[in-house]
């Protein structure tokens, strides 16, 4: 698909370039905020799986930049935004970057160190594995990423804080809902208008972090395993068993964003330009070191027929 054609078919892709966002995902976070007011009163935030950085840009533009413009603002009063990803990303004003794997305990330690004993008001996670197209498998890997994010949440989020995480809708959605509900008094699954209907993604918006009494971070997985199993009912004050029979949970999906706004599943005509043909804009910030870079280089070598033995090229190079 050419760039102009993609601009026509994907209004949010075009708008992202026009408004200076690195990815169309920026609109998802903005639409979640429109519905849930998640940025209200936020001074410290963690952006998990942040590259190429459009959510970090949204956080910077909504939290850091306005605070900096405040006449009496001192350095220590500025919001703290810590962004983590496996991939490096180009700098963003007011965003501290950590390159690391969120499933690794050391990454959580680095994040905690940045907060210097203070807790975060908000943790967001737009993490996604490389999808295989096998829905059960993709949903499983995605849920592992959310649990890694939840581990970090239990270490860095303040009581009363908020957590937003990308989920894949599937057969285990109610299990995930119940697991999150153990830690947050309010959990809503939201589908922003900028997220296509054809996509299985949605977002868990978790409000009012309130871990069970006596909860210890090291017991997280033990606790999660009990959700939905009859044997866990006693320990969990009857919170489990929600998944079966008349207690089965039906999870509402809330559409968010201006419902009369752009529809991500529709094509829109390209804007007319004065006297000339439509010029598609370049992406705002291409990824610095995307995982597909090596594959592209290998393809180039192969198509130029240089005779390189592709099987000997390391994918890690
Ligand atoms: N929110 C980002 C934005 O607005 O630009 C887009 C995030 S992109 C959909 C998903 C990201 O998850 C990728 O950059 C990928 O590197 C990251 N990711 C996947 N697994 C990860 C892991 N285990 N640790 C850290 N980052 C991970």
mmCIF file of C-alpha atoms and ligand atoms in Angstrom:
data_model
loop_
_atom_site.group_PDB
_atom_site.id
_atom_site.type_symbol
_atom_site.label_atom_id
_atom_site.label_comp_id
_atom_site.label_asym_id
_atom_site.label_seq_id
_atom_site.Cartn_x
_atom_site.Cartn_y
_atom_site.Cartn_z
ATOM 1 C CA UNK A 1 0.000 0.000 0.000
ATOM 2 C CA UNK A 2 1.418 3.444 -0.975
ATOM 3 C CA UNK A 3 1.686 6.224 1.599
ATOM 4 C CA UNK A 4 -1.148 8.298 0.089
ATOM 5 C CA UNK A 5 -3.380 5.246 -0.054
ATOM 6 C CA UNK A 6 -2.636 4.484 3.601
ATOM 7 C CA UNK A 7 -3.409 8.142 4.438
ATOM 8 C CA UNK A 8 -6.819 7.633 2.826
ATOM 9 C CA UNK A 9 -7.615 4.327 4.445
ATOM 10 C CA UNK A 10 -6.314 5.173 7.882
ATOM 11 C CA UNK A 11 -7.408 8.596 9.040
ATOM 12 C CA UNK A 12 -5.571 8.249 12.366
ATOM 13 C CA UNK A 13 -2.295 7.415 10.572
ATOM 14 C CA UNK A 14 -2.641 10.639 8.558
ATOM 15 C CA UNK A 15 -3.736 12.738 11.545
ATOM 16 C CA UNK A 16 -0.799 11.430 13.606
ATOM 17 C CA UNK A 17 1.662 12.744 11.030
ATOM 18 C CA UNK A 18 -0.178 16.067 10.756
ATOM 19 C CA UNK A 19 -0.178 16.555 14.532
ATOM 20 C CA UNK A 20 3.404 15.386 15.063
ATOM 21 C CA UNK A 21 2.734 12.065 16.816
ATOM 22 C CA UNK A 22 5.197 9.243 16.257
ATOM 23 C CA UNK A 23 2.439 6.649 15.995
ATOM 24 C CA UNK A 24 -1.345 6.603 15.584
ATOM 25 C CA UNK A 25 -1.531 4.933 19.029
ATOM 26 C CA UNK A 26 -1.310 8.445 20.532
ATOM 27 C CA UNK A 27 -5.034 8.860 19.801
ATOM 28 C CA UNK A 28 -5.885 5.748 21.809
ATOM 29 C CA UNK A 29 -4.365 7.188 24.973
ATOM 30 C CA UNK A 30 -5.915 10.606 24.300
ATOM 31 C CA UNK A 31 -9.362 9.037 23.840
ATOM 32 C CA UNK A 32 -8.956 6.954 27.002
ATOM 33 C CA UNK A 33 -8.117 10.157 28.865
ATOM 34 C CA UNK A 34 -11.191 11.901 27.393
ATOM 35 C CA UNK A 35 -13.381 9.179 28.878
ATOM 36 C CA UNK A 36 -11.596 8.443 32.176
ATOM 37 C CA UNK A 37 -9.650 11.629 32.926
ATOM 38 C CA UNK A 38 -6.597 9.500 33.732
ATOM 39 C CA UNK A 39 -4.117 12.418 33.653
ATOM 40 C CA UNK A 40 -5.892 14.355 36.381
ATOM 41 C CA UNK A 41 -3.487 15.144 39.240
ATOM 42 C CA UNK A 42 -0.712 12.936 37.813
ATOM 43 C CA UNK A 43 2.866 13.917 38.762
ATOM 44 C CA UNK A 44 4.707 10.625 38.279
ATOM 45 C CA UNK A 45 4.058 8.154 35.507
ATOM 46 C CA UNK A 46 5.593 5.015 34.030
ATOM 47 C CA UNK A 47 5.148 4.239 30.325
ATOM 48 C CA UNK A 48 5.847 0.525 29.793
ATOM 49 C CA UNK A 49 6.611 -0.736 26.266
ATOM 50 C CA UNK A 50 6.891 2.842 25.079
ATOM 51 C CA UNK A 51 8.688 2.768 21.705
ATOM 52 C CA UNK A 52 8.494 4.489 19.261
ATOM 53 C CA UNK A 53 7.107 6.898 21.852
ATOM 54 C CA UNK A 54 3.704 8.339 20.914
ATOM 55 C CA UNK A 55 2.240 7.614 24.386
ATOM 56 C CA UNK A 56 5.318 9.225 25.956
ATOM 57 C CA UNK A 57 4.716 12.229 23.689
ATOM 58 C CA UNK A 58 1.102 12.407 24.896
ATOM 59 C CA UNK A 59 2.327 12.275 28.508
ATOM 60 C CA UNK A 60 4.972 14.906 27.845
ATOM 61 C CA UNK A 61 2.553 17.273 26.060
ATOM 62 C CA UNK A 62 -0.200 16.853 28.664
ATOM 63 C CA UNK A 63 1.841 16.756 31.862
ATOM 64 C CA UNK A 64 5.436 17.937 31.478
ATOM 65 C CA UNK A 65 5.152 20.765 28.932
ATOM 66 C CA UNK A 66 2.231 22.609 30.649
ATOM 67 C CA UNK A 67 3.955 22.281 34.073
ATOM 68 C CA UNK A 68 7.193 23.713 32.663
ATOM 69 C CA UNK A 69 5.363 26.746 31.328
ATOM 70 C CA UNK A 70 3.966 27.532 34.749
ATOM 71 C CA UNK A 71 5.841 30.701 35.899
ATOM 72 C CA UNK A 72 6.715 29.537 39.451
ATOM 73 C CA UNK A 73 7.564 25.958 38.506
ATOM 74 C CA UNK A 74 10.773 24.642 40.101
ATOM 75 C CA UNK A 75 12.827 21.758 38.693
ATOM 76 C CA UNK A 76 11.705 19.387 41.483
ATOM 77 C CA UNK A 77 8.010 20.134 40.822
ATOM 78 C CA UNK A 78 8.126 18.936 37.229
ATOM 79 C CA UNK A 79 6.286 15.702 36.462
ATOM 80 C CA UNK A 80 8.467 12.608 36.210
ATOM 81 C CA UNK A 81 7.858 10.397 33.177
ATOM 82 C CA UNK A 82 9.837 7.149 32.912
ATOM 83 C CA UNK A 83 9.538 5.185 29.656
ATOM 84 C CA UNK A 84 10.730 1.602 29.157
ATOM 85 C CA UNK A 85 11.066 -0.503 26.032
ATOM 86 C CA UNK A 86 13.200 -3.276 24.602
ATOM 87 C CA UNK A 87 13.929 -0.892 21.721
ATOM 88 C CA UNK A 88 15.764 2.420 21.961
ATOM 89 C CA UNK A 89 13.723 5.493 21.080
ATOM 90 C CA UNK A 90 14.553 9.057 20.057
ATOM 91 C CA UNK A 91 14.491 11.544 22.983
ATOM 92 C CA UNK A 92 11.252 13.243 24.081
ATOM 93 C CA UNK A 93 11.157 16.361 26.243
ATOM 94 C CA UNK A 94 10.739 15.480 29.924
ATOM 95 C CA UNK A 95 10.859 11.705 29.397
ATOM 96 C CA UNK A 96 13.521 9.531 31.063
ATOM 97 C CA UNK A 97 14.227 6.431 29.016
ATOM 98 C CA UNK A 98 15.170 2.967 30.201
ATOM 99 C CA UNK A 99 15.983 0.299 27.642
ATOM 100 C CA UNK A 100 14.984 -3.059 29.051
ATOM 101 C CA UNK A 101 12.643 -6.020 29.170
ATOM 102 C CA UNK A 102 9.619 -5.506 31.431
ATOM 103 C CA UNK A 103 9.512 -9.241 32.209
ATOM 104 C CA UNK A 104 12.965 -8.940 33.788
ATOM 105 C CA UNK A 105 13.080 -8.181 37.534
ATOM 106 C CA UNK A 106 16.062 -5.871 37.034
ATOM 107 C CA UNK A 107 13.971 -3.553 34.856
ATOM 108 C CA UNK A 108 11.513 -3.066 37.717
ATOM 109 C CA UNK A 109 14.453 -2.254 40.018
ATOM 110 C CA UNK A 110 15.721 0.429 37.607
ATOM 111 C CA UNK A 111 12.250 2.008 37.439
ATOM 112 C CA UNK A 112 11.921 1.995 41.221
ATOM 113 C CA UNK A 113 15.337 3.649 41.540
ATOM 114 C CA UNK A 114 14.215 6.510 39.271
ATOM 115 C CA UNK A 115 11.295 7.156 41.598
ATOM 116 C CA UNK A 116 13.660 7.488 44.525
ATOM 117 C CA UNK A 117 11.307 6.122 47.170
ATOM 118 C CA UNK A 118 8.215 7.881 45.753
ATOM 119 C CA UNK A 119 5.373 6.045 44.054
ATOM 120 C CA UNK A 120 3.792 6.611 40.637
ATOM 121 C CA UNK A 121 0.275 7.979 40.158
ATOM 122 C CA UNK A 122 -0.211 6.249 36.825
ATOM 123 C CA UNK A 123 1.308 3.276 34.964
ATOM 124 C CA UNK A 124 0.454 2.749 31.295
ATOM 125 C CA UNK A 125 1.404 -0.252 29.181
ATOM 126 C CA UNK A 126 0.809 -0.516 25.434
ATOM 127 C CA UNK A 127 3.027 -3.584 25.164
ATOM 128 C CA UNK A 128 2.450 -6.076 22.433
ATOM 129 C CA UNK A 129 4.401 -9.113 21.368
ATOM 130 C CA UNK A 130 5.048 -9.706 17.678
ATOM 131 C CA UNK A 131 1.674 -11.217 16.775
ATOM 132 C CA UNK A 132 1.626 -14.635 15.111
ATOM 133 C CA UNK A 133 -2.012 -14.521 13.949
ATOM 134 C CA UNK A 134 -2.792 -17.527 16.177
ATOM 135 C CA UNK A 135 -5.268 -15.786 18.492
ATOM 136 C CA UNK A 136 -4.950 -18.109 21.487
ATOM 137 C CA UNK A 137 -1.185 -17.933 21.371
ATOM 138 C CA UNK A 138 -1.145 -14.139 20.889
ATOM 139 C CA UNK A 139 -3.638 -13.682 23.722
ATOM 140 C CA UNK A 140 -1.508 -15.860 26.012
ATOM 141 C CA UNK A 141 1.752 -14.008 25.272
ATOM 142 C CA UNK A 142 -0.062 -10.691 25.675
ATOM 143 C CA UNK A 143 -1.456 -11.758 29.052
ATOM 144 C CA UNK A 144 2.093 -12.634 30.192
ATOM 145 C CA UNK A 145 3.163 -9.118 29.265
ATOM 146 C CA UNK A 146 0.260 -7.660 31.263
ATOM 147 C CA UNK A 147 1.221 -9.780 34.278
ATOM 148 C CA UNK A 148 4.810 -8.497 33.982
ATOM 149 C CA UNK A 149 3.366 -4.976 33.898
ATOM 150 C CA UNK A 150 1.212 -5.783 36.936
ATOM 151 C CA UNK A 151 4.333 -6.944 38.788
ATOM 152 C CA UNK A 152 5.901 -3.542 38.164
ATOM 153 C CA UNK A 153 2.612 -1.887 39.176
ATOM 154 C CA UNK A 154 2.645 -3.656 42.556
ATOM 155 C CA UNK A 155 6.100 -2.197 43.209
ATOM 156 C CA UNK A 156 5.705 1.345 41.931
ATOM 157 C CA UNK A 157 2.039 2.397 41.949
ATOM 158 C CA UNK A 158 0.651 4.350 44.898
ATOM 159 C CA UNK A 159 -2.537 3.230 46.593
ATOM 160 C CA UNK A 160 -5.371 4.952 44.714
ATOM 161 C CA UNK A 161 -3.289 5.072 41.511
ATOM 162 C CA UNK A 162 -4.339 4.077 37.980
ATOM 163 C CA UNK A 163 -3.128 1.486 35.496
ATOM 164 C CA UNK A 164 -3.960 1.307 31.783
ATOM 165 C CA UNK A 165 -2.909 -1.765 29.807
ATOM 166 C CA UNK A 166 -3.476 -3.083 26.327
ATOM 167 C CA UNK A 167 -5.264 -6.440 26.310
ATOM 168 C CA UNK A 168 -6.235 -8.867 23.570
ATOM 169 C CA UNK A 169 -9.902 -9.891 23.746
ATOM 170 C CA UNK A 170 -10.261 -13.644 23.856
ATOM 171 C CA UNK A 171 -11.424 -16.606 25.857
ATOM 172 C CA UNK A 172 -9.448 -15.600 28.975
ATOM 173 C CA UNK A 173 -10.660 -12.020 29.121
ATOM 174 C CA UNK A 174 -12.879 -12.669 32.145
ATOM 175 C CA UNK A 175 -10.003 -14.345 33.991
ATOM 176 C CA UNK A 176 -7.826 -11.310 33.381
ATOM 177 C CA UNK A 177 -10.664 -9.029 34.503
ATOM 178 C CA UNK A 178 -10.969 -10.931 37.800
ATOM 179 C CA UNK A 179 -7.214 -10.885 38.326
ATOM 180 C CA UNK A 180 -7.086 -7.120 37.825
ATOM 181 C CA UNK A 181 -10.156 -6.654 40.007
ATOM 182 C CA UNK A 182 -8.185 -8.115 42.914
ATOM 183 C CA UNK A 183 -6.004 -5.033 42.851
ATOM 184 C CA UNK A 184 -8.264 -2.242 41.637
ATOM 185 C CA UNK A 185 -11.727 -1.298 42.839
ATOM 186 C CA UNK A 186 -12.737 -0.220 39.329
ATOM 187 C CA UNK A 187 -11.774 -2.077 36.138
ATOM 188 C CA UNK A 188 -13.247 -1.199 32.730
ATOM 189 C CA UNK A 189 -12.336 -2.635 29.359
ATOM 190 C CA UNK A 190 -12.337 0.175 26.840
ATOM 191 C CA UNK A 191 -12.194 0.319 23.078
ATOM 192 C CA UNK A 192 -11.056 3.745 21.837
ATOM 193 C CA UNK A 193 -12.513 4.888 18.517
ATOM 194 C CA UNK A 194 -9.037 4.977 17.007
ATOM 195 C CA UNK A 195 -8.625 1.226 17.623
ATOM 196 C CA UNK A 196 -10.091 -0.687 14.691
ATOM 197 C CA UNK A 197 -13.082 -2.940 15.284
ATOM 198 C CA UNK A 198 -11.311 -5.641 13.336
ATOM 199 C CA UNK A 199 -8.465 -5.602 15.888
ATOM 200 C CA UNK A 200 -8.730 -7.817 18.975
ATOM 201 C CA UNK A 201 -7.026 -5.160 21.086
ATOM 202 C CA UNK A 202 -8.788 -3.272 23.851
ATOM 203 C CA UNK A 203 -7.541 -1.492 26.980
ATOM 204 C CA UNK A 204 -8.004 -2.340 30.627
ATOM 205 C CA UNK A 205 -8.509 0.898 32.529
ATOM 206 C CA UNK A 206 -7.921 0.113 36.200
ATOM 207 C CA UNK A 207 -8.701 2.767 38.802
ATOM 208 C CA UNK A 208 -8.072 3.063 42.526
ATOM 209 C CA UNK A 209 -5.190 0.679 43.215
ATOM 210 C CA UNK A 210 -6.074 -1.135 46.421
ATOM 211 C CA UNK A 211 -4.166 -4.426 46.837
ATOM 212 C CA UNK A 212 -5.671 -7.057 49.159
ATOM 213 C CA UNK A 213 -4.854 -6.544 52.824
ATOM 214 C CA UNK A 214 -1.476 -7.975 53.799
ATOM 215 C CA UNK A 215 -0.483 -8.410 50.140
ATOM 216 C CA UNK A 216 3.242 -9.003 49.566
ATOM 217 C CA UNK A 217 4.653 -8.411 46.076
ATOM 218 C CA UNK A 218 6.426 -11.764 46.068
ATOM 219 C CA UNK A 219 3.052 -13.538 46.399
ATOM 220 C CA UNK A 220 1.579 -11.991 43.260
ATOM 221 C CA UNK A 221 1.630 -15.083 41.029
ATOM 222 C CA UNK A 222 0.423 -17.347 43.823
ATOM 223 C CA UNK A 223 -2.534 -15.029 44.345
ATOM 224 C CA UNK A 224 -3.349 -14.694 40.650
ATOM 225 C CA UNK A 225 -3.366 -18.463 40.182
ATOM 226 C CA UNK A 226 -6.183 -18.742 42.712
ATOM 227 C CA UNK A 227 -8.531 -16.440 40.862
ATOM 228 C CA UNK A 228 -11.410 -18.414 39.434
ATOM 229 C CA UNK A 229 -10.477 -21.701 41.110
ATOM 230 C CA UNK A 230 -12.892 -23.054 43.752
ATOM 231 C CA UNK A 231 -9.967 -23.905 46.069
ATOM 232 C CA UNK A 232 -8.976 -20.262 46.174
ATOM 233 C CA UNK A 233 -12.367 -19.118 47.434
ATOM 234 C CA UNK A 234 -11.578 -19.215 51.162
ATOM 235 C CA UNK A 235 -8.288 -17.371 50.891
ATOM 236 C CA UNK A 236 -9.638 -14.706 48.633
ATOM 237 C CA UNK A 237 -12.748 -13.806 50.524
ATOM 238 C CA UNK A 238 -14.984 -15.331 47.880
ATOM 239 C CA UNK A 239 -13.528 -13.179 45.160
ATOM 240 C CA UNK A 240 -12.779 -16.300 43.186
ATOM 241 C CA UNK A 241 -15.447 -18.515 41.670
ATOM 242 C CA UNK A 242 -16.567 -15.512 39.632
ATOM 243 C CA UNK A 243 -15.912 -17.319 36.427
ATOM 244 C CA UNK A 244 -18.432 -20.105 36.758
ATOM 245 C CA UNK A 245 -22.174 -20.757 36.787
ATOM 246 C CA UNK A 246 -24.481 -17.951 37.844
ATOM 247 C CA UNK A 247 -21.480 -15.981 39.124
ATOM 248 C CA UNK A 248 -19.932 -15.777 35.678
ATOM 249 C CA UNK A 249 -18.681 -12.283 34.994
ATOM 250 C CA UNK A 250 -19.837 -10.477 31.874
ATOM 251 C CA UNK A 251 -17.428 -7.731 31.115
ATOM 252 C CA UNK A 252 -18.710 -4.566 29.552
ATOM 253 C CA UNK A 253 -16.635 -3.027 26.790
ATOM 254 C CA UNK A 254 -16.880 0.718 26.754
ATOM 255 C CA UNK A 255 -16.364 2.625 23.510
ATOM 256 C CA UNK A 256 -14.415 5.789 24.189
ATOM 257 C CA UNK A 257 -13.442 8.900 22.293
ATOM 258 C CA UNK A 258 -15.820 11.298 20.580
ATOM 259 C CA UNK A 259 -18.354 8.928 19.037
ATOM 260 C CA UNK A 260 -19.125 11.403 16.279
ATOM 261 C CA UNK A 261 -15.393 11.647 15.569
ATOM 262 C CA UNK A 262 -13.311 9.758 13.017
ATOM 263 C CA UNK A 263 -14.040 6.072 12.511
ATOM 264 C CA UNK A 264 -10.838 4.031 12.245
ATOM 265 C CA UNK A 265 -12.529 1.446 10.010
ATOM 266 C CA UNK A 266 -13.567 3.962 7.336
ATOM 267 C CA UNK A 267 -11.683 5.521 4.434
ATOM 268 C CA UNK A 268 -11.752 9.305 4.192
ATOM 269 C CA UNK A 269 -11.025 11.443 1.119
ATOM 270 C CA UNK A 270 -7.616 13.090 1.131
ATOM 271 C CA UNK A 271 -7.612 16.849 1.754
ATOM 272 C CA UNK A 272 -7.416 18.939 -1.408
ATOM 273 C CA UNK A 273 -4.296 21.043 -1.733
ATOM 274 C CA UNK A 274 -4.132 24.394 -3.473
ATOM 275 C CA UNK A 275 -3.346 23.816 -7.127
ATOM 276 C CA UNK A 276 -1.312 20.682 -6.527
ATOM 277 C CA UNK A 277 -1.667 17.017 -5.892
ATOM 278 C CA UNK A 278 -1.851 15.664 -2.347
ATOM 279 C CA UNK A 279 1.561 15.240 -0.698
ATOM 280 C CA UNK A 280 1.787 12.523 1.899
ATOM 281 C CA UNK A 281 3.842 13.461 4.962
ATOM 282 C CA UNK A 282 6.771 11.350 6.146
ATOM 283 C CA UNK A 283 6.474 9.596 9.512
ATOM 284 C CA UNK A 284 7.312 11.918 12.413
ATOM 285 C CA UNK A 285 10.066 9.728 13.869
ATOM 286 C CA UNK A 286 10.946 6.396 12.322
ATOM 287 C CA UNK A 287 12.049 3.775 14.885
ATOM 288 C CA UNK A 288 15.802 3.996 15.626
ATOM 289 C CA UNK A 289 16.523 0.272 15.720
ATOM 290 C CA UNK A 290 13.376 -1.708 14.907
ATOM 291 C CA UNK A 291 13.527 -5.501 15.284
ATOM 292 C CA UNK A 292 12.753 -5.881 11.567
ATOM 293 C CA UNK A 293 15.859 -3.884 10.536
ATOM 294 C CA UNK A 294 18.054 -6.963 10.139
ATOM 295 C CA UNK A 295 15.361 -8.724 8.106
ATOM 296 C CA UNK A 296 15.136 -5.726 5.753
ATOM 297 C CA UNK A 297 18.912 -5.663 5.356
ATOM 298 C CA UNK A 298 18.932 -9.387 4.604
ATOM 299 C CA UNK A 299 16.189 -8.922 2.010
ATOM 300 C CA UNK A 300 18.182 -6.123 0.379
ATOM 301 C CA UNK A 301 21.284 -8.291 0.184
ATOM 302 C CA UNK A 302 19.264 -11.140 -1.307
ATOM 303 C CA UNK A 303 17.475 -8.976 -3.882
ATOM 304 C CA UNK A 304 20.753 -7.404 -5.027
ATOM 305 C CA UNK A 305 22.013 -10.916 -5.660
ATOM 306 C CA UNK A 306 25.325 -10.249 -3.942
ATOM 307 C CA UNK A 307 25.547 -13.934 -3.301
ATOM 308 C CA UNK A 308 25.655 -13.657 0.467
ATOM 309 C CA UNK A 309 24.671 -16.798 2.295
ATOM 310 C CA UNK A 310 21.640 -15.492 4.183
ATOM 311 C CA UNK A 311 21.545 -18.464 6.501
ATOM 312 C CA UNK A 312 24.890 -17.306 7.942
ATOM 313 C CA UNK A 313 23.649 -13.818 8.822
ATOM 314 C CA UNK A 314 22.884 -13.599 12.501
ATOM 315 C CA UNK A 315 19.481 -12.212 13.438
ATOM 316 C CA UNK A 316 21.115 -10.596 16.455
ATOM 317 C CA UNK A 317 23.636 -8.588 14.433
HETATM 318 N N1 LIG B 1 2.891 2.922 23.035
HETATM 319 C C1 LIG B 1 3.849 2.942 21.950
HETATM 320 C C2 LIG B 1 3.689 4.230 21.210
HETATM 321 O O1 LIG B 1 2.686 4.888 21.399
HETATM 322 O O2 LIG B 1 4.582 4.601 20.452
HETATM 323 C C3 LIG B 1 3.679 1.765 21.018
HETATM 324 C C4 LIG B 1 4.043 0.459 21.664
HETATM 325 S S1 LIG B 1 4.232 -0.829 20.505
HETATM 326 C C5 LIG B 1 2.580 -1.187 20.077
HETATM 327 C C6 LIG B 1 4.647 -2.197 21.497
HETATM 328 C C7 LIG B 1 6.021 -2.101 22.112
HETATM 329 O O3 LIG B 1 6.120 -3.146 23.086
HETATM 330 C C8 LIG B 1 7.175 -2.335 21.148
HETATM 331 O O4 LIG B 1 7.958 -1.171 21.056
HETATM 332 C C9 LIG B 1 7.973 -3.482 21.785
HETATM 333 O O5 LIG B 1 9.377 -3.304 21.699
HETATM 334 C C10 LIG B 1 7.503 -3.400 23.235
HETATM 335 N N2 LIG B 1 7.695 -4.635 24.002
HETATM 336 C C11 LIG B 1 7.212 -5.876 23.717
HETATM 337 N N3 LIG B 1 7.619 -6.746 24.661
HETATM 338 C C12 LIG B 1 8.359 -6.042 25.566
HETATM 339 C C13 LIG B 1 9.051 -6.392 26.767
HETATM 340 N N4 LIG B 1 9.059 -7.640 27.221
HETATM 341 N N5 LIG B 1 9.703 -5.413 27.441
HETATM 342 C C14 LIG B 1 9.710 -4.138 26.977
HETATM 343 N N6 LIG B 1 9.075 -3.753 25.848
HETATM 344 C C15 LIG B 1 8.411 -4.685 25.150
#
